[in-house]
Coordinates of C-alpha atoms in Angstrom, one line a residue:
M1 CA 0.0 0.3 -0.1
G2 CA 2.9 2.3 0.4
S3 CA 3.2 3.0 -3.5
L4 CA -0.6 4.3 -3.2
L5 CA 0.1 7.1 -0.9
N6 CA -1.0 10.4 -1.9
Y7 CA -1.5 9.5 -5.5
P8 CA -4.8 10.6 -6.6
L9 CA -6.4 10.0 -10.0
V10 CA -6.6 13.1 -11.7
K11 CA -8.1 13.1 -15.2
T12 CA -6.3 15.1 -17.5
N13 CA -7.6 16.4 -21.0
N14 CA -4.7 16.6 -23.7
T15 CA -5.6 19.3 -26.2
T16 CA -3.9 20.0 -29.0
Q17 CA -3.7 24.1 -30.0
R18 CA -3.1 24.8 -33.5
T19 CA -2.0 28.7 -34.1
A20 CA -4.7 30.7 -36.1
G21 CA -3.3 31.3 -39.6
S22 CA -4.0 31.3 -43.0
S23 CA -2.3 29.2 -46.0
S24 CA -2.5 29.5 -49.9
D25 CA -0.7 27.9 -52.5
G26 CA 0.3 31.3 -53.5
T27 CA -0.9 31.4 -56.9
E28 CA -4.2 33.4 -55.9
D29 CA -1.6 36.2 -54.6
S30 CA 0.6 35.9 -57.7
D31 CA -2.3 36.7 -59.5
F32 CA -3.7 39.8 -57.4
S33 CA -0.1 41.5 -57.4
A34 CA 0.4 40.7 -61.3
D35 CA -3.3 42.4 -61.7
L36 CA -2.0 45.6 -59.9
E37 CA 1.4 45.7 -61.5
H38 CA -0.3 45.4 -65.0
T39 CA -2.6 48.2 -64.0
E40 CA 0.1 50.4 -62.5
V41 CA 1.5 50.2 -66.1
S42 CA -1.3 50.2 -68.0
E43 CA -2.3 53.6 -66.1
S44 CA 1.4 55.1 -66.4
A45 CA 0.9 54.6 -70.2
H46 CA -2.4 55.8 -70.4
R47 CA -1.2 59.2 -68.7
R48 CA 1.5 59.7 -71.0
S49 CA -0.8 59.0 -74.3
S50 CA -3.6 60.7 -72.8
T51 CA -1.5 64.0 -73.0
R52 CA -0.8 63.5 -76.7
L53 CA -4.7 62.5 -77.2
T54 CA -6.7 65.3 -78.8
R55 CA -10.4 65.8 -77.7
A56 CA -11.9 64.2 -80.7
S57 CA -10.3 61.2 -79.8
L58 CA -11.2 61.3 -76.4
R59 CA -14.8 61.8 -77.7
L60 CA -14.8 58.7 -79.6
S61 CA -13.2 56.8 -76.9
Q62 CA -16.5 57.7 -75.0
S63 CA -18.6 57.1 -77.4
S64 CA -17.3 53.4 -78.2
Q65 CA -17.8 52.7 -74.7
D66 CA -21.2 54.0 -74.5
L67 CA -21.7 51.5 -77.7
K68 CA -20.3 48.5 -76.3
Q69 CA -21.6 49.2 -72.6
G70 CA -25.2 47.0 -73.6
A71 CA -24.1 44.3 -75.3
D72 CA -20.7 43.6 -73.3
R73 CA -21.8 44.7 -69.6
D74 CA -20.2 41.6 -67.8
E75 CA -16.9 41.6 -70.3
T76 CA -16.1 45.5 -70.0
P77 CA -12.7 45.7 -68.5
P78 CA -11.9 47.8 -65.4
R79 CA -11.3 51.6 -66.1
T80 CA -8.8 54.0 -64.7
P81 CA -9.7 56.6 -62.0
T82 CA -9.5 59.1 -65.2
G83 CA -12.9 57.4 -66.8
N84 CA -10.9 56.2 -69.7
A85 CA -9.6 52.7 -70.7
P86 CA -5.6 52.1 -69.8
S87 CA -3.7 51.4 -72.7
S88 CA -0.2 49.6 -72.4
E89 CA 0.6 50.1 -76.2
S90 CA 3.2 52.8 -77.2
D91 CA 2.2 56.5 -77.5
I92 CA -0.8 56.9 -80.2
E93 CA -1.0 60.1 -82.2
V94 CA -4.4 60.6 -83.4
S95 CA -5.8 63.4 -85.3
S96 CA -9.4 64.8 -85.4
P97 CA -11.3 62.6 -88.1
S98 CA -12.7 64.1 -91.1
N99 CA -16.3 62.0 -91.0
D100 CA -18.0 59.8 -89.4
L101 CA -16.4 56.3 -90.9
E102 CA -13.2 57.9 -89.6
D103 CA -14.4 58.1 -86.2
E104 CA -15.9 55.0 -86.2
R105 CA -12.7 53.0 -87.6
L106 CA -10.5 54.7 -84.7
A107 CA -13.1 54.2 -82.3
K108 CA -12.7 50.2 -83.0
E109 CA -9.1 50.5 -82.9
L110 CA -9.0 52.1 -79.7
S111 CA -11.7 49.5 -78.2
L112 CA -9.4 46.6 -79.2
K113 CA -6.6 48.0 -77.9
E114 CA -8.1 48.6 -74.5
A115 CA -9.4 45.1 -74.6
A116 CA -6.1 43.8 -75.6
A117 CA -4.5 45.5 -72.5
H118 CA -7.0 43.6 -70.0
D119 CA -7.1 40.4 -71.8
L120 CA -5.8 37.5 -69.4
S121 CA -6.8 34.5 -71.7
H122 CA -3.2 34.1 -72.7
R123 CA -2.2 33.3 -68.7
P124 CA -1.7 29.6 -68.2
K125 CA -4.7 28.5 -66.3
R126 CA -4.0 26.7 -62.8
R127 CA -4.4 23.0 -62.9
R128 CA -6.7 21.7 -59.9
F129 CA -7.1 18.2 -59.3
H130 CA -10.6 17.2 -57.4
E131 CA -10.7 17.9 -53.6
S132 CA -12.0 14.5 -53.4
Y133 CA -9.3 12.4 -54.7
N134 CA -6.5 11.1 -52.2
F135 CA -3.5 9.9 -54.3
N136 CA -2.4 8.0 -51.8
M137 CA -5.0 5.5 -52.3
K138 CA -4.6 2.7 -54.9
C139 CA -6.9 0.2 -56.6
P140 CA -7.1 -3.1 -54.5
T141 CA -6.8 -5.0 -58.0
P142 CA -3.0 -6.5 -58.3
G143 CA -0.7 -5.0 -61.1
C144 CA -3.3 -2.1 -61.5
N145 CA -2.3 1.8 -61.4
S146 CA -5.4 3.2 -60.3
L147 CA -5.7 5.2 -63.9
G148 CA -9.0 5.1 -66.0
H149 CA -12.4 4.1 -64.8
L150 CA -14.9 1.5 -66.1
T151 CA -17.7 4.1 -66.9
G152 CA -14.9 6.0 -69.1
R153 CA -15.5 9.3 -67.6
H154 CA -13.2 9.4 -65.0
E155 CA -9.3 9.4 -64.9
R156 CA -8.7 7.6 -61.6
H157 CA -10.6 4.8 -59.4
F158 CA -10.0 3.4 -56.0
S159 CA -12.3 0.2 -55.9
I160 CA -13.0 -2.9 -57.8
S161 CA -16.0 -1.5 -59.1
G162 CA -14.6 1.1 -61.2
C163 CA -11.2 -0.8 -62.4
P164 CA -11.1 -1.6 -65.7
L165 CA -8.6 -4.3 -65.2
Y166 CA -10.6 -6.2 -63.1
H167 CA -13.3 -6.1 -65.8
N168 CA -10.7 -7.5 -68.4
L169 CA -10.8 -4.0 -70.0
S170 CA -8.0 -1.3 -70.9
A171 CA -8.9 2.4 -70.1
D172 CA -9.0 3.3 -73.6
E173 CA -11.6 0.8 -74.4
C174 CA -13.9 2.0 -71.6
K175 CA -13.7 5.2 -73.0
G176 CA -14.3 3.8 -76.4
K177 CA -17.5 1.7 -75.1
A178 CA -18.4 5.0 -72.9
S179 CA -18.9 7.1 -76.4
T180 CA -20.6 4.5 -77.8
R181 CA -23.0 4.2 -74.8
D182 CA -23.6 8.1 -75.4
K183 CA -24.6 7.9 -79.5
Q184 CA -26.9 5.3 -78.4
A185 CA -28.6 7.3 -75.5
E186 CA -28.8 10.1 -78.0
E187 CA -30.4 7.8 -80.8
R188 CA -32.8 6.6 -78.2
T189 CA -33.7 10.0 -76.8
L190 CA -34.3 11.1 -80.6
S191 CA -36.3 7.8 -81.1
H192 CA -38.4 8.9 -77.8
R193 CA -39.4 12.6 -79.3
Q194 CA -40.5 11.0 -82.3
D195 CA -42.8 8.5 -80.5
E196 CA -43.9 11.2 -78.4
N197 CA -46.0 12.7 -81.4
R198 CA -48.1 9.9 -81.5
H199 CA -51.3 9.6 -80.0
S200 CA -50.8 8.2 -76.5
T201 CA -53.9 5.6 -75.4
R202 CA -53.5 3.0 -72.5
N203 CA -53.5 -0.1 -75.3
Q204 CA -51.3 1.4 -77.9
A205 CA -49.9 -0.8 -80.1
P206 CA -45.9 -0.7 -80.6
S207 CA -44.5 1.1 -82.9
D208 CA -43.0 0.3 -86.3
R209 CA -39.3 0.9 -84.7
Q210 CA -40.1 -1.0 -81.5
L211 CA -41.0 -4.1 -83.5
R212 CA -38.0 -3.9 -85.6
Y213 CA -36.1 -3.4 -82.4
K214 CA -37.7 -6.5 -81.0
E215 CA -37.0 -8.8 -83.9
K216 CA -33.2 -7.5 -83.7
V217 CA -33.0 -8.7 -80.3
T218 CA -34.6 -11.8 -81.0
E219 CA -32.4 -12.4 -83.9
L220 CA -29.5 -11.8 -82.1
R221 CA -30.3 -14.1 -79.1
R222 CA -30.9 -17.2 -81.4
K223 CA -27.3 -16.7 -82.5
R224 CA -26.1 -17.2 -79.2
N225 CA -23.4 -20.3 -79.1
S226 CA -24.9 -23.4 -77.7
G227 CA -21.9 -23.7 -75.5
L228 CA -18.0 -23.5 -75.4
N229 CA -15.6 -25.0 -77.5
K230 CA -12.8 -26.9 -76.0
E231 CA -10.3 -23.7 -76.9
Q232 CA -12.5 -21.4 -74.9
K233 CA -12.8 -23.6 -71.8
E234 CA -8.6 -24.0 -71.6
K235 CA -8.6 -20.5 -71.8
Y236 CA -11.4 -19.9 -69.5
M237 CA -9.7 -22.2 -66.9
E238 CA -6.2 -20.7 -67.6
H239 CA -7.6 -17.3 -66.7
R240 CA -9.1 -18.5 -63.7
Q241 CA -6.0 -20.2 -62.8
S242 CA -3.7 -17.4 -63.5
H243 CA -5.8 -14.5 -61.6
G244 CA -8.3 -16.6 -59.3
T245 CA -10.5 -14.1 -57.6
S246 CA -8.7 -10.9 -58.2
R247 CA -10.4 -10.5 -61.9
E248 CA -13.5 -11.0 -63.3
P249 CA -14.3 -14.3 -65.2
L250 CA -14.3 -14.2 -68.7
L251 CA -17.8 -13.8 -70.0
E252 CA -17.8 -14.0 -73.7
N253 CA -19.9 -16.9 -75.3
I254 CA -21.5 -17.6 -72.0
T255 CA -24.6 -15.8 -73.4
S256 CA -25.8 -13.5 -76.2
D257 CA -23.9 -10.6 -77.2
Y258 CA -26.9 -8.3 -76.3
D259 CA -27.5 -9.5 -73.0
L260 CA -23.8 -9.2 -72.3
E261 CA -23.8 -5.7 -73.3
L262 CA -26.8 -5.2 -71.3
F263 CA -24.6 -6.7 -68.4
R264 CA -21.9 -4.2 -69.2
K265 CA -24.1 -1.1 -69.4
A266 CA -25.2 -2.0 -66.2
Q267 CA -22.0 -2.5 -64.5
A268 CA -20.9 1.1 -65.6
R269 CA -24.0 2.4 -64.4
A270 CA -23.5 1.4 -61.0
S271 CA -19.9 2.1 -61.1
D272 CA -20.7 5.9 -61.8
D273 CA -23.2 5.8 -59.5
L274 CA -20.7 4.7 -57.0
E275 CA -18.5 7.3 -57.9
K276 CA -21.1 10.0 -57.4
L277 CA -21.7 8.9 -54.0
R278 CA -17.9 9.0 -53.4
L279 CA -17.2 12.6 -54.9
A280 CA -20.6 13.7 -52.8
G281 CA -19.0 12.3 -49.6
Q282 CA -21.3 9.5 -48.9
V283 CA -18.5 7.2 -49.9
S284 CA -15.1 7.8 -49.3
E285 CA -11.9 5.7 -50.5
G286 CA -10.1 4.1 -47.6
S287 CA -10.9 1.6 -45.0
N288 CA -13.8 3.5 -43.4
M289 CA -16.3 3.6 -45.9
I290 CA -19.4 2.8 -44.1
K291 CA -20.9 5.8 -43.1
T292 CA -24.2 4.9 -41.7
I293 CA -26.5 1.9 -40.9
V294 CA -30.3 1.4 -40.9
F295 CA -30.9 -0.9 -37.9
G296 CA -34.6 -1.5 -36.9
R297 CA -36.3 2.1 -37.2
Y298 CA -33.1 4.0 -36.6
E299 CA -30.3 5.1 -38.8
L300 CA -27.1 5.4 -37.2
D301 CA -23.8 7.0 -38.0
T302 CA -21.0 5.0 -37.6
W303 CA -17.7 6.3 -35.6
Y304 CA -15.0 3.6 -36.5
H305 CA -13.9 1.2 -39.4
S306 CA -15.5 -2.2 -39.0
P307 CA -13.9 -5.4 -41.1
Y308 CA -17.2 -6.1 -43.2
P309 CA -16.6 -7.9 -46.6
E310 CA -15.3 -5.4 -49.4
E311 CA -18.5 -5.9 -51.4
Y312 CA -20.4 -4.4 -48.5
A313 CA -17.6 -2.2 -46.9
R314 CA -17.5 0.1 -49.9
L315 CA -21.1 0.9 -49.7
G316 CA -22.2 4.2 -48.1
R317 CA -25.0 2.6 -46.4
L318 CA -25.3 -0.9 -44.5
Y319 CA -28.8 -2.7 -43.9
M320 CA -29.4 -4.7 -41.4
C321 CA -32.1 -7.0 -39.5
E322 CA -32.3 -5.6 -35.9
F323 CA -33.1 -9.2 -34.7
C324 CA -30.6 -11.7 -36.7
L325 CA -28.0 -9.2 -37.5
K326 CA -27.8 -10.2 -41.0
Y327 CA -26.3 -7.3 -43.4
M328 CA -27.6 -6.5 -46.5
K329 CA -26.9 -4.0 -49.3
S330 CA -30.2 -2.4 -49.9
Q331 CA -33.3 -1.2 -48.6
T332 CA -35.3 -4.0 -51.1
I333 CA -33.2 -6.9 -49.6
L334 CA -33.6 -5.9 -46.4
R335 CA -37.7 -5.2 -46.7
R336 CA -37.5 -9.0 -48.5
H337 CA -35.6 -10.6 -45.5
M338 CA -37.9 -9.1 -42.9
A339 CA -41.1 -10.7 -44.3
K340 CA -39.5 -14.1 -43.7
C341 CA -37.0 -13.6 -40.9
V342 CA -38.6 -15.6 -38.2
W343 CA -36.2 -14.2 -35.3
K344 CA -37.8 -11.9 -32.8
H345 CA -34.9 -12.0 -30.1
P346 CA -31.1 -13.1 -29.9
P347 CA -30.8 -16.8 -29.6
G348 CA -29.5 -18.5 -26.5
D349 CA -31.0 -18.6 -23.2
E350 CA -32.8 -16.0 -21.4
I351 CA -31.4 -15.9 -18.2
Y352 CA -32.9 -12.4 -16.9
R353 CA -36.2 -10.7 -17.3
K354 CA -38.1 -8.0 -15.4
G355 CA -40.8 -6.0 -17.1
N356 CA -39.5 -5.4 -20.8
I357 CA -36.0 -5.5 -20.0
S358 CA -34.5 -9.2 -21.1
V359 CA -30.8 -10.4 -20.9
F360 CA -30.0 -13.6 -22.9
E361 CA -26.9 -15.8 -22.7
V362 CA -25.7 -17.0 -26.2
D363 CA -22.5 -19.2 -26.6
G364 CA -20.2 -18.2 -29.2
K365 CA -19.5 -21.8 -30.0
K366 CA -23.2 -22.8 -30.4
N367 CA -24.4 -19.2 -32.2
K368 CA -21.1 -18.2 -34.0
I369 CA -22.7 -16.5 -37.2
Y370 CA -24.8 -14.4 -35.0
C371 CA -22.0 -13.5 -32.5
Q372 CA -19.1 -12.6 -35.5
N373 CA -22.3 -10.5 -36.5
L374 CA -22.7 -8.9 -33.2
C375 CA -19.0 -8.5 -33.5
L376 CA -18.8 -6.4 -36.5
L377 CA -21.7 -4.1 -35.6
A378 CA -19.7 -3.4 -32.2
K379 CA -16.8 -2.5 -34.0
L380 CA -18.5 0.5 -35.7
F381 CA -19.0 2.2 -32.3
L382 CA -15.9 0.9 -30.6
D383 CA -12.2 2.0 -31.3
H384 CA -10.3 -0.7 -29.3
K385 CA -12.0 -3.9 -29.9
T386 CA -10.0 -6.5 -32.1
L387 CA -12.5 -9.7 -31.6
Y388 CA -14.1 -10.4 -34.7
Y389 CA -14.4 -13.7 -36.2
D390 CA -12.8 -15.9 -33.4
V391 CA -15.8 -15.7 -31.1
E392 CA -16.2 -19.5 -30.0
P393 CA -14.3 -19.0 -26.8
F394 CA -16.8 -16.4 -25.4
L395 CA -20.2 -15.9 -24.0
F396 CA -22.5 -13.3 -24.9
Y397 CA -25.0 -11.5 -22.6
V398 CA -27.4 -9.7 -25.0
M399 CA -29.9 -6.9 -23.6
T400 CA -33.0 -6.4 -25.0
E401 CA -36.0 -4.0 -25.1
A402 CA -39.3 -5.9 -25.5
D403 CA -42.5 -4.5 -27.2
N404 CA -45.3 -6.1 -29.7
T405 CA -42.8 -6.3 -32.6
G406 CA -40.0 -8.4 -31.0
C407 CA -36.8 -7.7 -28.3
H408 CA -35.0 -4.8 -30.0
L409 CA -31.4 -5.1 -29.1
V410 CA -30.0 -2.3 -26.2
G411 CA -26.3 -3.5 -25.7
Y412 CA -24.4 -6.7 -24.7
F413 CA -21.0 -7.5 -23.3
S414 CA -19.4 -10.6 -23.6
K415 CA -16.9 -12.4 -21.1
E416 CA -14.0 -15.1 -21.4
K417 CA -15.4 -18.9 -20.7
N418 CA -12.4 -19.6 -18.6
S419 CA -10.5 -16.0 -17.9
F420 CA -7.1 -16.6 -15.7
L421 CA -7.2 -12.8 -15.3
N422 CA -11.0 -13.2 -13.6
Y423 CA -11.9 -10.6 -16.2
N424 CA -15.6 -10.4 -16.0
V425 CA -16.1 -8.4 -19.6
S426 CA -14.3 -8.6 -22.3
C427 CA -16.1 -6.0 -24.8
I428 CA -19.2 -4.1 -23.7
L429 CA -21.3 -1.9 -25.7
T430 CA -24.3 0.2 -25.6
M431 CA -26.4 1.1 -29.0
P432 CA -26.4 4.5 -29.6
Q433 CA -29.7 4.9 -29.7
Y434 CA -30.0 3.7 -26.2
M435 CA -26.7 5.8 -24.7
R436 CA -27.4 8.2 -21.8
Q437 CA -30.4 6.7 -20.4
G438 CA -28.7 4.3 -17.8
Y439 CA -28.4 1.2 -19.9
G440 CA -24.7 1.1 -19.6
K441 CA -24.8 0.8 -16.1
M442 CA -27.1 -1.8 -16.2
L443 CA -24.8 -4.1 -18.2
I444 CA -22.0 -3.3 -16.0
D445 CA -24.2 -4.1 -12.6
F446 CA -25.4 -7.1 -14.7
S447 CA -21.8 -8.3 -14.9
Y448 CA -20.6 -7.9 -11.9
L449 CA -23.8 -9.6 -10.8
L450 CA -22.9 -12.7 -12.4
S451 CA -19.2 -12.4 -10.6
K452 CA -21.4 -12.3 -7.4
V453 CA -22.9 -15.7 -8.0
E454 CA -19.9 -17.0 -9.4
E455 CA -17.8 -15.9 -5.8
K456 CA -15.5 -14.3 -8.1
V457 CA -14.1 -10.6 -8.2
G458 CA -14.3 -9.3 -11.2
S459 CA -12.8 -6.2 -13.6
P460 CA -12.9 -5.3 -17.1
E461 CA -10.5 -6.2 -19.5
R462 CA -8.0 -3.2 -20.6
P463 CA -8.1 -1.3 -22.5
L464 CA -11.3 0.5 -22.0
S465 CA -12.5 2.5 -24.7
D466 CA -13.6 6.7 -23.7
L467 CA -17.2 6.0 -22.9
G468 CA -16.3 2.8 -21.4
L469 CA -13.9 4.0 -18.9
I470 CA -16.4 6.9 -18.3
S471 CA -19.2 4.7 -17.4
Y472 CA -17.1 2.3 -15.1
R473 CA -15.8 5.0 -13.0
S474 CA -19.2 6.1 -12.5
Y475 CA -20.5 2.9 -11.7
W476 CA -17.5 2.3 -9.3
K477 CA -18.0 5.7 -7.5
E478 CA -21.9 4.7 -7.0
V479 CA -21.1 1.3 -5.7
L480 CA -18.5 2.6 -3.1
L481 CA -21.1 5.9 -2.1
R482 CA -23.6 3.2 -1.4
Y483 CA -21.4 0.9 0.8
L484 CA -20.0 3.9 2.8
N485 CA -23.5 5.1 3.4
N486 CA -24.7 1.7 4.6
F487 CA -21.6 1.3 6.5
Q488 CA -21.9 1.8 10.3
G489 CA -18.5 0.5 11.6
K490 CA -15.2 2.6 12.8
E491 CA -12.9 0.6 10.7
I492 CA -12.9 -0.3 7.0
S493 CA -11.0 -3.2 5.0
I494 CA -10.8 -2.7 1.2
K495 CA -10.9 -6.4 1.2
E496 CA -14.3 -6.4 2.8
I497 CA -15.6 -4.2 0.2
S498 CA -14.4 -6.1 -2.8
Q499 CA -15.9 -9.2 -1.7
E500 CA -19.6 -7.9 -0.9
T501 CA -19.0 -5.6 -4.3
A502 CA -17.0 -8.1 -6.5
V503 CA -15.0 -4.9 -7.5
N504 CA -11.3 -5.3 -7.8
P505 CA -9.3 -3.7 -4.9
V506 CA -7.1 -2.0 -7.9
D507 CA -10.3 -0.3 -9.0
I508 CA -11.2 0.6 -5.6
V509 CA -8.4 2.1 -4.5
S510 CA -8.0 3.6 -7.8
T511 CA -11.8 5.1 -7.6
L512 CA -11.1 6.4 -3.6
Q513 CA -7.9 8.4 -4.8
S514 CA -10.0 10.3 -7.6
L515 CA -12.5 11.1 -4.9
Q516 CA -10.1 11.9 -2.4
M517 CA -11.0 9.8 0.0
L518 CA -7.8 7.7 0.7
K519 CA -5.4 9.6 2.9
Y520 CA -2.2 8.5 4.7
W521 CA -1.5 9.8 8.5
K522 CA 0.5 8.8 11.0
G523 CA 1.7 5.8 9.2
K524 CA -1.5 4.3 8.6
H525 CA -4.2 4.2 5.5
L526 CA -7.5 6.2 6.3
V527 CA -10.7 6.0 4.1
L528 CA -12.4 9.7 4.5
K529 CA -16.2 9.3 4.3
R530 CA -17.0 12.4 2.9
Q531 CA -20.7 13.3 3.6
D532 CA -21.0 16.0 0.9
L533 CA -20.6 13.4 -1.6
I534 CA -23.0 11.0 -0.2
D535 CA -25.5 13.6 0.2
D536 CA -25.1 14.6 -3.8
W537 CA -25.2 10.7 -4.8
K538 CA -28.4 10.5 -2.5
A539 CA -29.9 13.3 -4.1
K540 CA -29.3 11.8 -7.7
E541 CA -30.6 8.5 -6.5
T542 CA -34.0 10.0 -5.5
K543 CA -34.4 11.7 -8.5
R544 CA -33.6 9.2 -10.6
G545 CA -35.8 6.5 -9.6
N546 CA -35.2 2.6 -9.7
S547 CA -36.4 2.1 -13.4
K548 CA -33.2 1.3 -14.5
T549 CA -31.7 -1.0 -12.1
I550 CA -30.8 -4.6 -12.2
D551 CA -33.1 -7.0 -9.8
P552 CA -30.9 -10.0 -8.5
T553 CA -34.2 -12.0 -7.9
A554 CA -34.9 -12.0 -11.4
L555 CA -31.8 -13.7 -12.4
K556 CA -32.4 -17.6 -13.2
W557 CA -28.6 -18.6 -14.1
T558 CA -26.3 -21.1 -13.0
P559 CA -22.6 -20.5 -14.1
P560 CA -21.4 -22.7 -16.8
K561 CA -19.1 -25.4 -16.1
G562 CA -15.8 -25.8 -18.0
T563 CA -16.0 -26.2 -21.9

């Protein structure tokens, strides 16, 4: 205990201060300075030339400005403080015109010169890449340089869906197919306009163009080869052995050319839609591509990356069944799944029920798929979680809230079946829609209740997440204040507190230090009973009520024996 003297747990917040400032690439400043310099030179040149201009030339200049003001209002160059257009040319000698034609000719020449003085079109334009491009990212296809795109409309790609090499194409071939699709779209639009001129009725007969197109498609499908010859089969097998799953299988001669072209168009369209989502910020290149999940009646924003399969991870939104935790790609698939999903609660044994709150014990060995999906879901909201697929050595305790539609997932915690360090929690999570409602402390209290039944002292596995650390410190504080409020003796033992509350002695000492209730005086350790903290805790307990508490009598559970 000597090492614990006068070391209160101090919570510090490390904030990084950044010096306010502005940064630029220097190009904007160079443009502005160049314009100022150009204007000053033009003004000086104009002052030299204006001393030699006659009144007639000035009158012609003003008349040319009035003529051009209506037509070129937006393109009129800025004037000098004298009201005339600046000129950067050499000195001009202009005499009084003899007729109107000469005046008009001189006015045109003067206007051309002043336009040339401020024409900056000869300056090279700055090259700007799209802000959303991250050039440190690479396409996951082996041997791909990330150049080109399946749609033929983008210069780079970062996913398999837009990779020309994965689809056994080159970037030039994709551009050629894109131009062909554009031409076909124009022809189709033109034909639709022609069909709009026809009288529209409900049972309208197909037009001659539509009949010819139908016959053409039928003929193309009839000409399809019935099967692959020996050379083609060898070619396909060689391609699969060389590239495996890193390339798309060869699709030629599997179906008709017409249907294959339709499939290619659908691929390009899907890839283009995905690229638009990426540019809009809904899908990002990199590991954390799932931005939101649809979970029951909630749409939740994710916090961290979770190692879902690549075909799901690259989607901006994931759809999940809140009962079996199966993940899907679209709302349609989810709706069809919910129509036939028979699950209304987690698998396993219901070991606790009070009111509408239930807790199910799920064995990772018996219900492997469900536990894996639960871990993948939890990783979206936990930073330090490393368990995804090896779920067999763990038990999962899933808390649910029941209504007339089923038992909805509130949170869960997992623990090892055989923990040598007596960890009673390996991972704990409260779903974001149920946070700050007392469910987190209910999960923690339930884990310590199981430790009491097992007659063990428990502690959570480290490291704890930020929210987990806050929840555990708050729980330990309440446990100690409740114990001290009910304690009537004069001498108190850390060991006795640990045995009664099932809290690890190290956690008890650290909590007492953080509350400044542990002191060292005359060679002895003293626990100060701070009545102010106890009174504050009583007031909060009275205000909170007993709605979010665990009732030990509602637990129907026997500690599992060795596996």
